[in-house]
Short mmCIF file of C-alpha atoms and ligand atoms in Angstrom, two decimals:
data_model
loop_
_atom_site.label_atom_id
_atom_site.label_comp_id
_atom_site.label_asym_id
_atom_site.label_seq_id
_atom_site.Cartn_x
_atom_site.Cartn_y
_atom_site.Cartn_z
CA UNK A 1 22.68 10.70 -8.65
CA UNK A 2 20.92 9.07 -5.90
CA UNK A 3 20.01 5.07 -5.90
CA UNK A 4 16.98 3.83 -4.27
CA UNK A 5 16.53 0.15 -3.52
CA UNK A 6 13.22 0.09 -3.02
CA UNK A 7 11.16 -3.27 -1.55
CA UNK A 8 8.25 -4.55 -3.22
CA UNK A 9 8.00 -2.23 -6.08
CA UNK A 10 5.80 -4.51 -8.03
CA UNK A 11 2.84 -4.50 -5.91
CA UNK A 12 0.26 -1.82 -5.64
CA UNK A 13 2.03 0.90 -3.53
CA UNK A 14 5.38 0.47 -4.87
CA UNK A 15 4.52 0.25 -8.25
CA UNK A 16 2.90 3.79 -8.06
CA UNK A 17 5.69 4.83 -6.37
CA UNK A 18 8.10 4.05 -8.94
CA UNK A 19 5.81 5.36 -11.63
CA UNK A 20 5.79 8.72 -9.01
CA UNK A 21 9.53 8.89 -8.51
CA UNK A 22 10.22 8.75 -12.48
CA UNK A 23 7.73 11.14 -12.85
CA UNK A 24 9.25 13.60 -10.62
CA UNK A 25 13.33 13.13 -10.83
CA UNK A 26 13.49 10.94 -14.54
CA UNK A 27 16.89 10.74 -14.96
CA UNK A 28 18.32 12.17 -11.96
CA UNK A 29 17.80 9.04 -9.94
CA UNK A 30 18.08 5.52 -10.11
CA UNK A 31 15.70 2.33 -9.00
CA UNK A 32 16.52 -0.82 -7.74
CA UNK A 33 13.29 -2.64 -7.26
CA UNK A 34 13.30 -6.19 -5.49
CA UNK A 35 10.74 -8.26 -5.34
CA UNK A 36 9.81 -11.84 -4.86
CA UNK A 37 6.39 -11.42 -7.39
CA UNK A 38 4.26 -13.39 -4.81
CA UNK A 39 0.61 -13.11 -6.15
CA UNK A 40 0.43 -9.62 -5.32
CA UNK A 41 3.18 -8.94 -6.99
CA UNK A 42 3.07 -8.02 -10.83
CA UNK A 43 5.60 -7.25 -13.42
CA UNK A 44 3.03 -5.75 -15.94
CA UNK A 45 2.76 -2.59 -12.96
CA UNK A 46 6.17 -2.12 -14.33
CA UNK A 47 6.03 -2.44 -18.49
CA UNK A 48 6.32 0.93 -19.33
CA UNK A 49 9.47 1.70 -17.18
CA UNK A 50 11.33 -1.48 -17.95
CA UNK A 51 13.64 -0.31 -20.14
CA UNK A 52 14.47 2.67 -18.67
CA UNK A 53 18.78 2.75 -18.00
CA UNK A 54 18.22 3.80 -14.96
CA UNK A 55 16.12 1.27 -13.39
CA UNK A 56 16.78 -2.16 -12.79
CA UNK A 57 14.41 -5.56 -11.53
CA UNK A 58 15.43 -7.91 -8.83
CA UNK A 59 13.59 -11.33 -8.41
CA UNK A 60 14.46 -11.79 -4.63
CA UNK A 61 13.02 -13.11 -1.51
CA UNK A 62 13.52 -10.13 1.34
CA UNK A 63 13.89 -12.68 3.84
CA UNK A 64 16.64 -14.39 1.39
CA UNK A 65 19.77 -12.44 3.76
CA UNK A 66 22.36 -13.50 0.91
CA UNK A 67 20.42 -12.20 -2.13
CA UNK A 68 19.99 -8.64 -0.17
CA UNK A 69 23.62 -8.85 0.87
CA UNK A 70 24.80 -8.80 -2.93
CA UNK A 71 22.47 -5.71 -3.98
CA UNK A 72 24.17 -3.82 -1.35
CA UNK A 73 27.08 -5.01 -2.44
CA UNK A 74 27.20 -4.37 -5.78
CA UNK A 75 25.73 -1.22 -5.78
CA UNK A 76 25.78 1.94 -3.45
CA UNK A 77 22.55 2.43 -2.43
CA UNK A 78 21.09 6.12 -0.85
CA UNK A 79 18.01 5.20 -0.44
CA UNK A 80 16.10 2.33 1.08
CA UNK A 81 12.11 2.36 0.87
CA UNK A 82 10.57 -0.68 2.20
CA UNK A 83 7.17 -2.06 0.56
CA UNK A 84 7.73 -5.35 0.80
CA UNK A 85 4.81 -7.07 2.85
CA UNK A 86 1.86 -9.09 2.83
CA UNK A 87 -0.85 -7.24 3.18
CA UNK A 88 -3.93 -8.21 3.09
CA UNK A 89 -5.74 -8.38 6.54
CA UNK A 90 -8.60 -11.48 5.11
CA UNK A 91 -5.55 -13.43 3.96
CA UNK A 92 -3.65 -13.40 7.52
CA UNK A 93 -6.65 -14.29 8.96
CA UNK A 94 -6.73 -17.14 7.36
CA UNK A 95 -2.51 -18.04 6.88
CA UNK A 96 -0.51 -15.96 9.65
CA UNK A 97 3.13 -17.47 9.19
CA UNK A 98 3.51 -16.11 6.00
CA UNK A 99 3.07 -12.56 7.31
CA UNK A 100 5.44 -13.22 10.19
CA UNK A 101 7.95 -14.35 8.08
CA UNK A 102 7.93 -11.14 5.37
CA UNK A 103 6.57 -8.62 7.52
CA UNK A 104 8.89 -9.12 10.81
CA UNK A 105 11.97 -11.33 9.18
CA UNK A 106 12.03 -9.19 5.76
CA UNK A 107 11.83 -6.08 7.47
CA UNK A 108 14.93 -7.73 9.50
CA UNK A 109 16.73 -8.61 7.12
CA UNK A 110 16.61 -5.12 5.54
CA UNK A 111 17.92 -3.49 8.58
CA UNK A 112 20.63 -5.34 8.88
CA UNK A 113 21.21 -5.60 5.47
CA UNK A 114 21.15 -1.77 5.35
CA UNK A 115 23.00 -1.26 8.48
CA UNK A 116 25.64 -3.51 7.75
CA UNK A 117 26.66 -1.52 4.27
CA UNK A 118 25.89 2.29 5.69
CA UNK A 119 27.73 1.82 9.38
CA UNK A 120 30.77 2.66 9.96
CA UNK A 121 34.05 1.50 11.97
CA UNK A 122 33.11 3.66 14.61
CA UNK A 123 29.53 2.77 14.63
CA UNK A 124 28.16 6.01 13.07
CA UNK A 125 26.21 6.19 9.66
CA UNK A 126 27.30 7.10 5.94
CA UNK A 127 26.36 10.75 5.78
CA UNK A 128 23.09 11.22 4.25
CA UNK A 129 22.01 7.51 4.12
CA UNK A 130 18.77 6.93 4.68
CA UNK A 131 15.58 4.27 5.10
CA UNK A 132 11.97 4.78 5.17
CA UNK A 133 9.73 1.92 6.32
CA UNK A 134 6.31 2.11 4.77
CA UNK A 135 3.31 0.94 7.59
CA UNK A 136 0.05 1.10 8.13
CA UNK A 137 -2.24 2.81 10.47
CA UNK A 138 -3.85 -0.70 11.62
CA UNK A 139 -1.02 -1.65 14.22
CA UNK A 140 -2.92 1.43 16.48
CA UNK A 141 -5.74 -0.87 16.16
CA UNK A 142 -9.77 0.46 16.01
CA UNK A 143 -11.49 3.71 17.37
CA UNK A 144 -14.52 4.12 18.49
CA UNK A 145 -17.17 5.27 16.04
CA UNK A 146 -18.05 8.65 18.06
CA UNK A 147 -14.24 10.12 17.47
CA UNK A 148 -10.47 10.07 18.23
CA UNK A 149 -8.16 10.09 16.17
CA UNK A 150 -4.82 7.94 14.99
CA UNK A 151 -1.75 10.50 16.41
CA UNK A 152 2.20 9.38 15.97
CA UNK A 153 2.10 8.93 19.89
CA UNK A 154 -1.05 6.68 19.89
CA UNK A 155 0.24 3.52 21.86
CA UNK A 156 -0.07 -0.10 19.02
CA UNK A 157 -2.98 -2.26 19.62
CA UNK A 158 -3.16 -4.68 16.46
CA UNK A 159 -5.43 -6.74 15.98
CA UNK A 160 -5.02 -8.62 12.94
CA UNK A 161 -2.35 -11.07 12.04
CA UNK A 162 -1.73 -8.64 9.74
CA UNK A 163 -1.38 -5.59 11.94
CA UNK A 164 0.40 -7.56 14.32
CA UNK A 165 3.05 -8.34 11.78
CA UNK A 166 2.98 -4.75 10.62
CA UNK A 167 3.33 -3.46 14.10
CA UNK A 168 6.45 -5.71 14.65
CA UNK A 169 8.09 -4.74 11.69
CA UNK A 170 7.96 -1.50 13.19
CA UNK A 171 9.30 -2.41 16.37
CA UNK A 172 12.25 -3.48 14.97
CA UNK A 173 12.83 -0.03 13.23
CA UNK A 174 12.44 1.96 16.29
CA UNK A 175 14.79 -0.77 17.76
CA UNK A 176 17.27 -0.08 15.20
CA UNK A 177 17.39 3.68 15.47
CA UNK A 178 17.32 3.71 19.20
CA UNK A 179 19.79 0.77 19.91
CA UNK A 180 22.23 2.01 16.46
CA UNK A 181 21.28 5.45 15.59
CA UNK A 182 20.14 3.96 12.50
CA UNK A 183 18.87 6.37 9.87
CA UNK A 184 15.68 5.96 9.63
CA UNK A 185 12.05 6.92 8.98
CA UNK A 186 8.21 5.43 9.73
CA UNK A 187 5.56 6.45 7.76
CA UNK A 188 2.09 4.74 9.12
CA UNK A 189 -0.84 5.44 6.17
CA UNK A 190 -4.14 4.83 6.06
CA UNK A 191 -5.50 2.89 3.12
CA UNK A 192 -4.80 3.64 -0.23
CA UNK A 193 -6.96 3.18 -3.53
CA UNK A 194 -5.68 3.75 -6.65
CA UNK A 195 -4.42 2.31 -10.20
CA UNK A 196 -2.63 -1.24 -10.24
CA UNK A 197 -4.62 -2.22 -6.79
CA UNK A 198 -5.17 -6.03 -6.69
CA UNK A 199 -8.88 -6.56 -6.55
CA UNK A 200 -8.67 -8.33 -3.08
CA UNK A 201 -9.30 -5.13 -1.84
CA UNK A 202 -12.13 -3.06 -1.44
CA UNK A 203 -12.38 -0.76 -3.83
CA UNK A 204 -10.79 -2.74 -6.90
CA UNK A 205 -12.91 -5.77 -6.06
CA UNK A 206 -16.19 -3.34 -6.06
CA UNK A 207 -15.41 -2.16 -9.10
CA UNK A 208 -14.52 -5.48 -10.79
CA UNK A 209 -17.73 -7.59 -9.60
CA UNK A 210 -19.94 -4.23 -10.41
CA UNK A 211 -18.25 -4.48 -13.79
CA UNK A 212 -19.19 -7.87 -14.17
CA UNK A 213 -22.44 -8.01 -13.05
CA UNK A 214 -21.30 -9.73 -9.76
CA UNK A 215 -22.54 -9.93 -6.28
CA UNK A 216 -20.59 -6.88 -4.01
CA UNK A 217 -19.88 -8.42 -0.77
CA UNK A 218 -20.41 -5.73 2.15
CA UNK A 219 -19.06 -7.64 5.42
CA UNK A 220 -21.51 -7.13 8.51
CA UNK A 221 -23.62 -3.87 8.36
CA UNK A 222 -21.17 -2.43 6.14
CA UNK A 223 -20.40 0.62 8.43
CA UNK A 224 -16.88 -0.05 9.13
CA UNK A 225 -14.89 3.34 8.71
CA UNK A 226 -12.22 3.49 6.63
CA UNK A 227 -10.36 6.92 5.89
CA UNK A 228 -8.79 6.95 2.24
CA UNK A 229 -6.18 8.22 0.49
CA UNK A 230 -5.87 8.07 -3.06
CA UNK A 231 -2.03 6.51 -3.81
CA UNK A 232 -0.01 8.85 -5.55
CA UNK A 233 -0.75 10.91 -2.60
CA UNK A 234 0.87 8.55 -0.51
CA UNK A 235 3.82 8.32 -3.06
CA UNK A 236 4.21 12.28 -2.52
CA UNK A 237 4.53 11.74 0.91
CA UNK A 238 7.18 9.09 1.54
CA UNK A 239 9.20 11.26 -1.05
CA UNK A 240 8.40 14.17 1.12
CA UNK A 241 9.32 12.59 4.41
CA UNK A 242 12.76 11.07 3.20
CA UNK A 243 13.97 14.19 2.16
CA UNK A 244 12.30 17.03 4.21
CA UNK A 245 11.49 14.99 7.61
CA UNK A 246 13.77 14.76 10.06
CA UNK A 247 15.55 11.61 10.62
CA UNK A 248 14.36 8.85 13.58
CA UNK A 249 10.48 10.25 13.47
CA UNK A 250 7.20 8.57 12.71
CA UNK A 251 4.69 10.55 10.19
CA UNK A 252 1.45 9.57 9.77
CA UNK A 253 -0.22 10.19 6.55
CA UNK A 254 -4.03 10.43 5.52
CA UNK A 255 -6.52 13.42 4.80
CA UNK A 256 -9.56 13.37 7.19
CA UNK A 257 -11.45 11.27 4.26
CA UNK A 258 -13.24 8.71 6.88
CA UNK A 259 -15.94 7.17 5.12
CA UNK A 260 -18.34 3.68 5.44
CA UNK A 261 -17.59 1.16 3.80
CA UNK A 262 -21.49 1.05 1.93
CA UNK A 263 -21.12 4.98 1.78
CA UNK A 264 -17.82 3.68 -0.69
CA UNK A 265 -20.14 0.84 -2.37
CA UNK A 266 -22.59 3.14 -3.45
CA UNK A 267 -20.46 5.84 -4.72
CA UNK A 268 -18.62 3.32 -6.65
CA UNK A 269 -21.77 2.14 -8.58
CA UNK A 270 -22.94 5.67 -8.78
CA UNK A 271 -19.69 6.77 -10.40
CA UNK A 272 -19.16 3.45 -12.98
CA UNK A 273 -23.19 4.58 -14.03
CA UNK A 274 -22.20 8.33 -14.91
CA UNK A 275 -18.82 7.05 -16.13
CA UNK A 276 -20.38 4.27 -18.71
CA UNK A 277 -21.58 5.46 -22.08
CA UNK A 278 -25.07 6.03 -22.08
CA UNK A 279 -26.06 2.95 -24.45
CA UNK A 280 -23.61 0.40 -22.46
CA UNK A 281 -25.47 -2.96 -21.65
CA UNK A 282 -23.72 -2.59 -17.83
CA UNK A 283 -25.72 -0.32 -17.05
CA UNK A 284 -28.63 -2.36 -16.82
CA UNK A 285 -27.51 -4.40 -13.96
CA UNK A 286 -24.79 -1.86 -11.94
CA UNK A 287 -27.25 -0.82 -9.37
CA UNK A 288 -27.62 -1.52 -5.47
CA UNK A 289 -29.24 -4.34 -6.05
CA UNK A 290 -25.83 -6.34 -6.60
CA UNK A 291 -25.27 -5.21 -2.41
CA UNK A 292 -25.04 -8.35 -0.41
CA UNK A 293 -24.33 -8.12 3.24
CA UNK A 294 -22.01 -11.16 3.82
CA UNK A 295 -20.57 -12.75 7.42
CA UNK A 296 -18.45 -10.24 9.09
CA UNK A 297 -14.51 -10.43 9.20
CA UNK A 298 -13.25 -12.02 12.87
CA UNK A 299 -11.79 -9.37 14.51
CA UNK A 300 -12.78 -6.23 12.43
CA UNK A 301 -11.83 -3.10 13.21
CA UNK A 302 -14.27 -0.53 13.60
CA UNK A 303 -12.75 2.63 12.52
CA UNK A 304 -9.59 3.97 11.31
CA UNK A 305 -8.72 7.70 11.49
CA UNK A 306 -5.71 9.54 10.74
CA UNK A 307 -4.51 12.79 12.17
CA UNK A 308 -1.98 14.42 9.66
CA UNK A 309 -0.98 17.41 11.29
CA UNK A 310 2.33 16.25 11.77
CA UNK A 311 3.23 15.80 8.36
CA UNK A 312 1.29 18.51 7.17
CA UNK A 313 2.74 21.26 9.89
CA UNK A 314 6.35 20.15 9.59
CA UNK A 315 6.49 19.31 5.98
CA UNK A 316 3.42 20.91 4.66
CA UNK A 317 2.05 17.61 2.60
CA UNK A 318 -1.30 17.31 2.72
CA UNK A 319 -3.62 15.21 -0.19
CA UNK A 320 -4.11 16.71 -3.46
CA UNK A 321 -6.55 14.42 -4.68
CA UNK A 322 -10.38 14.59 -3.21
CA UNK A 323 -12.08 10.90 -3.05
CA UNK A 324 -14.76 11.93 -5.87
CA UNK A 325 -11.93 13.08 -8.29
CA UNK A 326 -9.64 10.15 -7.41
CA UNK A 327 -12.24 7.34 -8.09
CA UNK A 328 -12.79 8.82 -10.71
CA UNK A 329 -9.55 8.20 -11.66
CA UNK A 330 -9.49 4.57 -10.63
CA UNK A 331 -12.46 3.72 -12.22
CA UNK A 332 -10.53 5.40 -15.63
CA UNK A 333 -7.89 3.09 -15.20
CA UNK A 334 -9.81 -0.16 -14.62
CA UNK A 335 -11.84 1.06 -17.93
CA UNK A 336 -8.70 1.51 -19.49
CA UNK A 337 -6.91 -1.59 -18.16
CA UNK A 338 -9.18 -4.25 -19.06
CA UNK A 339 -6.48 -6.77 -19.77
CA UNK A 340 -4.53 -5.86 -16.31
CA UNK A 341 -7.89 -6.69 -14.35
CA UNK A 342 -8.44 -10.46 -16.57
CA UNK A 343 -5.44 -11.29 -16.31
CA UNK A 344 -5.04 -11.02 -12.31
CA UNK A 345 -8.78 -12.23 -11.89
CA UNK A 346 -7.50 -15.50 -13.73
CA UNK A 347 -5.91 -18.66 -12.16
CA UNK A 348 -4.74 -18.19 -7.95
CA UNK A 349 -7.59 -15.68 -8.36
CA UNK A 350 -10.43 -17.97 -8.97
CA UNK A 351 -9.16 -20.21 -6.07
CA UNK A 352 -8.98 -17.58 -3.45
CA UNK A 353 -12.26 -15.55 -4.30
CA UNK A 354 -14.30 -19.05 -4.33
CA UNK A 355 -12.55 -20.49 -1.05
CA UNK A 356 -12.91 -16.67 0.83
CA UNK A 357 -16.78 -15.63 -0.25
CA UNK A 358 -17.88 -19.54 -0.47
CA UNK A 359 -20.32 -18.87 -3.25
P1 NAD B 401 0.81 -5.36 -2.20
O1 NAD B 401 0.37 -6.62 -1.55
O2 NAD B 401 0.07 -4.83 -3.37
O3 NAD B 401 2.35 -5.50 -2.66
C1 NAD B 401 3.31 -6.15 -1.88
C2 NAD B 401 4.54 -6.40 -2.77
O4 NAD B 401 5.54 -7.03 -1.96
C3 NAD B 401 4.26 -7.37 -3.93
O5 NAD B 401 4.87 -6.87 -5.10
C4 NAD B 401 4.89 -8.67 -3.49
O6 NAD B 401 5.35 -9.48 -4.57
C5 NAD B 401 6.05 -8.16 -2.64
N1 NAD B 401 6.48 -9.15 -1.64
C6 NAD B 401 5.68 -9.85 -0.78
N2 NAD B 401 6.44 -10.68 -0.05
C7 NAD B 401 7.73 -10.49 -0.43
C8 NAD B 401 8.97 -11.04 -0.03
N3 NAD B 401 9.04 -11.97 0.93
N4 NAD B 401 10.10 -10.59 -0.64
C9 NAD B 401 10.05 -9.64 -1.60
N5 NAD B 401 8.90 -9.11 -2.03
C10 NAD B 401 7.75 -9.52 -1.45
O7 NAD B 401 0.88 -4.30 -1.01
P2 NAD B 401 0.59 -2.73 -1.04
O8 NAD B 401 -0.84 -2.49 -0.83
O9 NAD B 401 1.29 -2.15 -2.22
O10 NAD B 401 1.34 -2.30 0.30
C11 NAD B 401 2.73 -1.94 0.28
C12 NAD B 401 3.16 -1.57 1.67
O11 NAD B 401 2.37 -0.48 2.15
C13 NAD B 401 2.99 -2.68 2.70
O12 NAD B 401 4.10 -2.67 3.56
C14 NAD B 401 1.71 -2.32 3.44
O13 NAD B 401 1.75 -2.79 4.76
C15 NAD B 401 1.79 -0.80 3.40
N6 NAD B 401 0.47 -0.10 3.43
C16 NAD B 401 -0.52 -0.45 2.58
C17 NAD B 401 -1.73 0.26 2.59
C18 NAD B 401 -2.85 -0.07 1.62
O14 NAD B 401 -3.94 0.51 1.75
N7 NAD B 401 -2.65 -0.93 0.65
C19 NAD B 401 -1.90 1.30 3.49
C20 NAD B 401 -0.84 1.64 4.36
C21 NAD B 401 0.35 0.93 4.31
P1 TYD B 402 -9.59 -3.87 2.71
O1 TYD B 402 -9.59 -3.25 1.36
O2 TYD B 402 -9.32 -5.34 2.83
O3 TYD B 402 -8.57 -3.02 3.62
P2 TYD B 402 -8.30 -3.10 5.22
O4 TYD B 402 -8.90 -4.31 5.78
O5 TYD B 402 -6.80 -3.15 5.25
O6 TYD B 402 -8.86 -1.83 5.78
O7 TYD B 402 -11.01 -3.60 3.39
C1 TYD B 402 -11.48 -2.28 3.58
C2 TYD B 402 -12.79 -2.38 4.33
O8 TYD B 402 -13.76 -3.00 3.48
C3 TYD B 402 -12.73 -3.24 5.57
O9 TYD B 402 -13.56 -2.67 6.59
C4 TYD B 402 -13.31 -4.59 5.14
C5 TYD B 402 -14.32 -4.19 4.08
N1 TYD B 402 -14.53 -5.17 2.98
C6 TYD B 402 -15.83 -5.57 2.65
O10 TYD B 402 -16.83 -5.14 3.28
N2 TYD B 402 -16.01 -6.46 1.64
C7 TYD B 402 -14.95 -6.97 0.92
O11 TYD B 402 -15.17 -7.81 0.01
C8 TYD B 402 -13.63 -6.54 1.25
C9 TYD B 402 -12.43 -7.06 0.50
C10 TYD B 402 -13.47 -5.63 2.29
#
């Protein structure tokens, strides 16, 4: 039985990931999730799996080197798969030592957390050890709207704090395999949308203020690219790429779904009308109307684009989900998770959304 510490697992990615990995192995694996529950990070995405013998919570700081010391300690971990991050680019515009200090020192921490317990006296690894860092497709920075593409060898240009962090977490990987031989993987993904997604974020946020009969915020002229992949997806592919990729590579993940940001807007309020019952009082005010173009992000990147072929020719992944079926989906789930979305929009919530779009 294989034992996965994975980082993180009660934010949006990991928690889906979790949900994915019990889904597919149930009791042929188990989870050790740490996390330090920052605002992002919720034990609710967790409720139903609790319980569960073979899964167990750990309320722990990544950059806390003792805390990770013990869990590696005390248990014989196969698996690492790192989540742990800030990540949200608006917030590390606004507060970039946090971001520094999970993102690069975390992801530091890990390594030599991970290296320390898997290496042995003569410097070579535990046989089939392994750790997959989970990054983002923003540390190759922003293409140009006519074309291109995000490949494995495209050289980093962040831009963000954010990216910049993200990108240096990555640095250190590739530091540790080259300099240790450390077993390792890189998957860099472009962004997700799915269940359990705070509503920071695009696509939750959309749906929330659409929902509510507020304002939807499009920054600048709204035609920012974005190319989407819905999460359990994502989960399917960092599952694919620990145990069918080869060890020391970079994958990059996403399915040729570039779209506009307005282009997402619209099909969002498009969607919640067709999805609402016919008599709900919602539907009176979800229309376009409720657009507002709002000051542009510093710094924001034109257009992401990921080329899979990589993943998909060596592994054969490639998405299952198309965007209209999988927002679809989301917009199920926030229906269905009413109580989820008011209690996150509560609170730290409040503060943030009031201090970041002023009205
Ligand atoms: P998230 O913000 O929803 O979740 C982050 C989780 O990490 C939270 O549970 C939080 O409590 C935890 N955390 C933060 N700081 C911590 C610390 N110091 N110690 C321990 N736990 C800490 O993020 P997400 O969207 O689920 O992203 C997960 C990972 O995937 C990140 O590494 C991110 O860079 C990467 N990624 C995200 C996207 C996307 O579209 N969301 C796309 C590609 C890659
Ligand atoms: P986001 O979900 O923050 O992801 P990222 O910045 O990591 O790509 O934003 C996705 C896109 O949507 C990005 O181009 C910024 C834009 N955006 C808005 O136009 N309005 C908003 O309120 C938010 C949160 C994002």
């Amino acid at each position: 039985m294989r034992t996965y510490l994975v980082t993180g697992g009660a934010g949006f990615i990991g928690s889906n990931y979790i949900h994915y990995m019990f889904d597919k192995y149930d009791k042929d694996i188990r989870i050790i999730n740490v996390d330090a529950l920052t605002y992002a990070g919720n034990p609710e995405n967790l409720k139903d799996i609790e319980k569960r013998d073979n899964y167990a919570f750990v309320k722990a700081d990544i950059c806390d080197k003792d805390a990770i010391e013990k869990i590696f300690k005390e248990n014989d971990i196969d698996r690492v798969v790192h989540f742990a991050a800030e990540s949200h680019v608006d917030r590390s515009i606004k507060d970039p030592e946090v971001f520094v200090r999970t993102n690069v020192l975390g992801t530091a921490v890990m390594l030599n957390q991970a290296k320390a317990a898997w290496e042995l006296p003569d410097g070579s690894f535990m046989k089939d050890k392994k750790f997959l860092h989970v990054s983002t497709d923003e540390v190759y920075g922003s293409l140009s709207e006519d074309g291109g593409f995000f490949y494995e060898t495209t050289p980093y240009s962040p831009h963000s704090p954010y990216s910049a962090s993200k990108a240096g977490s990555d640095m250190l990987v590739k530091a540790y395999m080259d300099t240790y031989g450390f077993p390792a993987n890189i998957t860099n993904c472009s962004n997700n949308y799915g269940p359990y997604q705070f509503p920071e974020k695009l696509i939750p946020l959309m749906i929330n203020n659409a929902l509510n009969g507020k304002k939807l915020p499009v920054y600048g002229d709204g035609k920012n690219v974005r190319d989407w992949l819905y999460v359990a997806d994502h989960a399917k592919a960092i599952d694919m790429v620990q145990e069918k990729g080869r060890l020391f590579e970079t994958y990059n993940v996403g399915g040729h779904n570039e779209m506009q940001n307005i282009e997402i807007v619209k099909i969002i309020i498009e969607t919640l009308n067709e999805m609402l019952p016919p008599d709900d009082p919602r539907k009176e005010h979800i229309n376009t109307d409720l657009i507002t173009y709002v000051e542009d992000r510093k710094g924001h990147d034109r257009r992401y684009a990921i080329a899979p072929d990589k993943i998909k020719n060596e592994i054969g992944w490639e998405p299952e989900t198309s965007f209209r079926e999988g927002i679809k989906l989301t917009i199920r789930w926030y229906f269905e998770h009413k109580e989820w979305m008011d209690n996150v929009t509560s609170g730290d919530y409040l503060d943030y959304y009031r201090s970041m779009y002023k009205e």
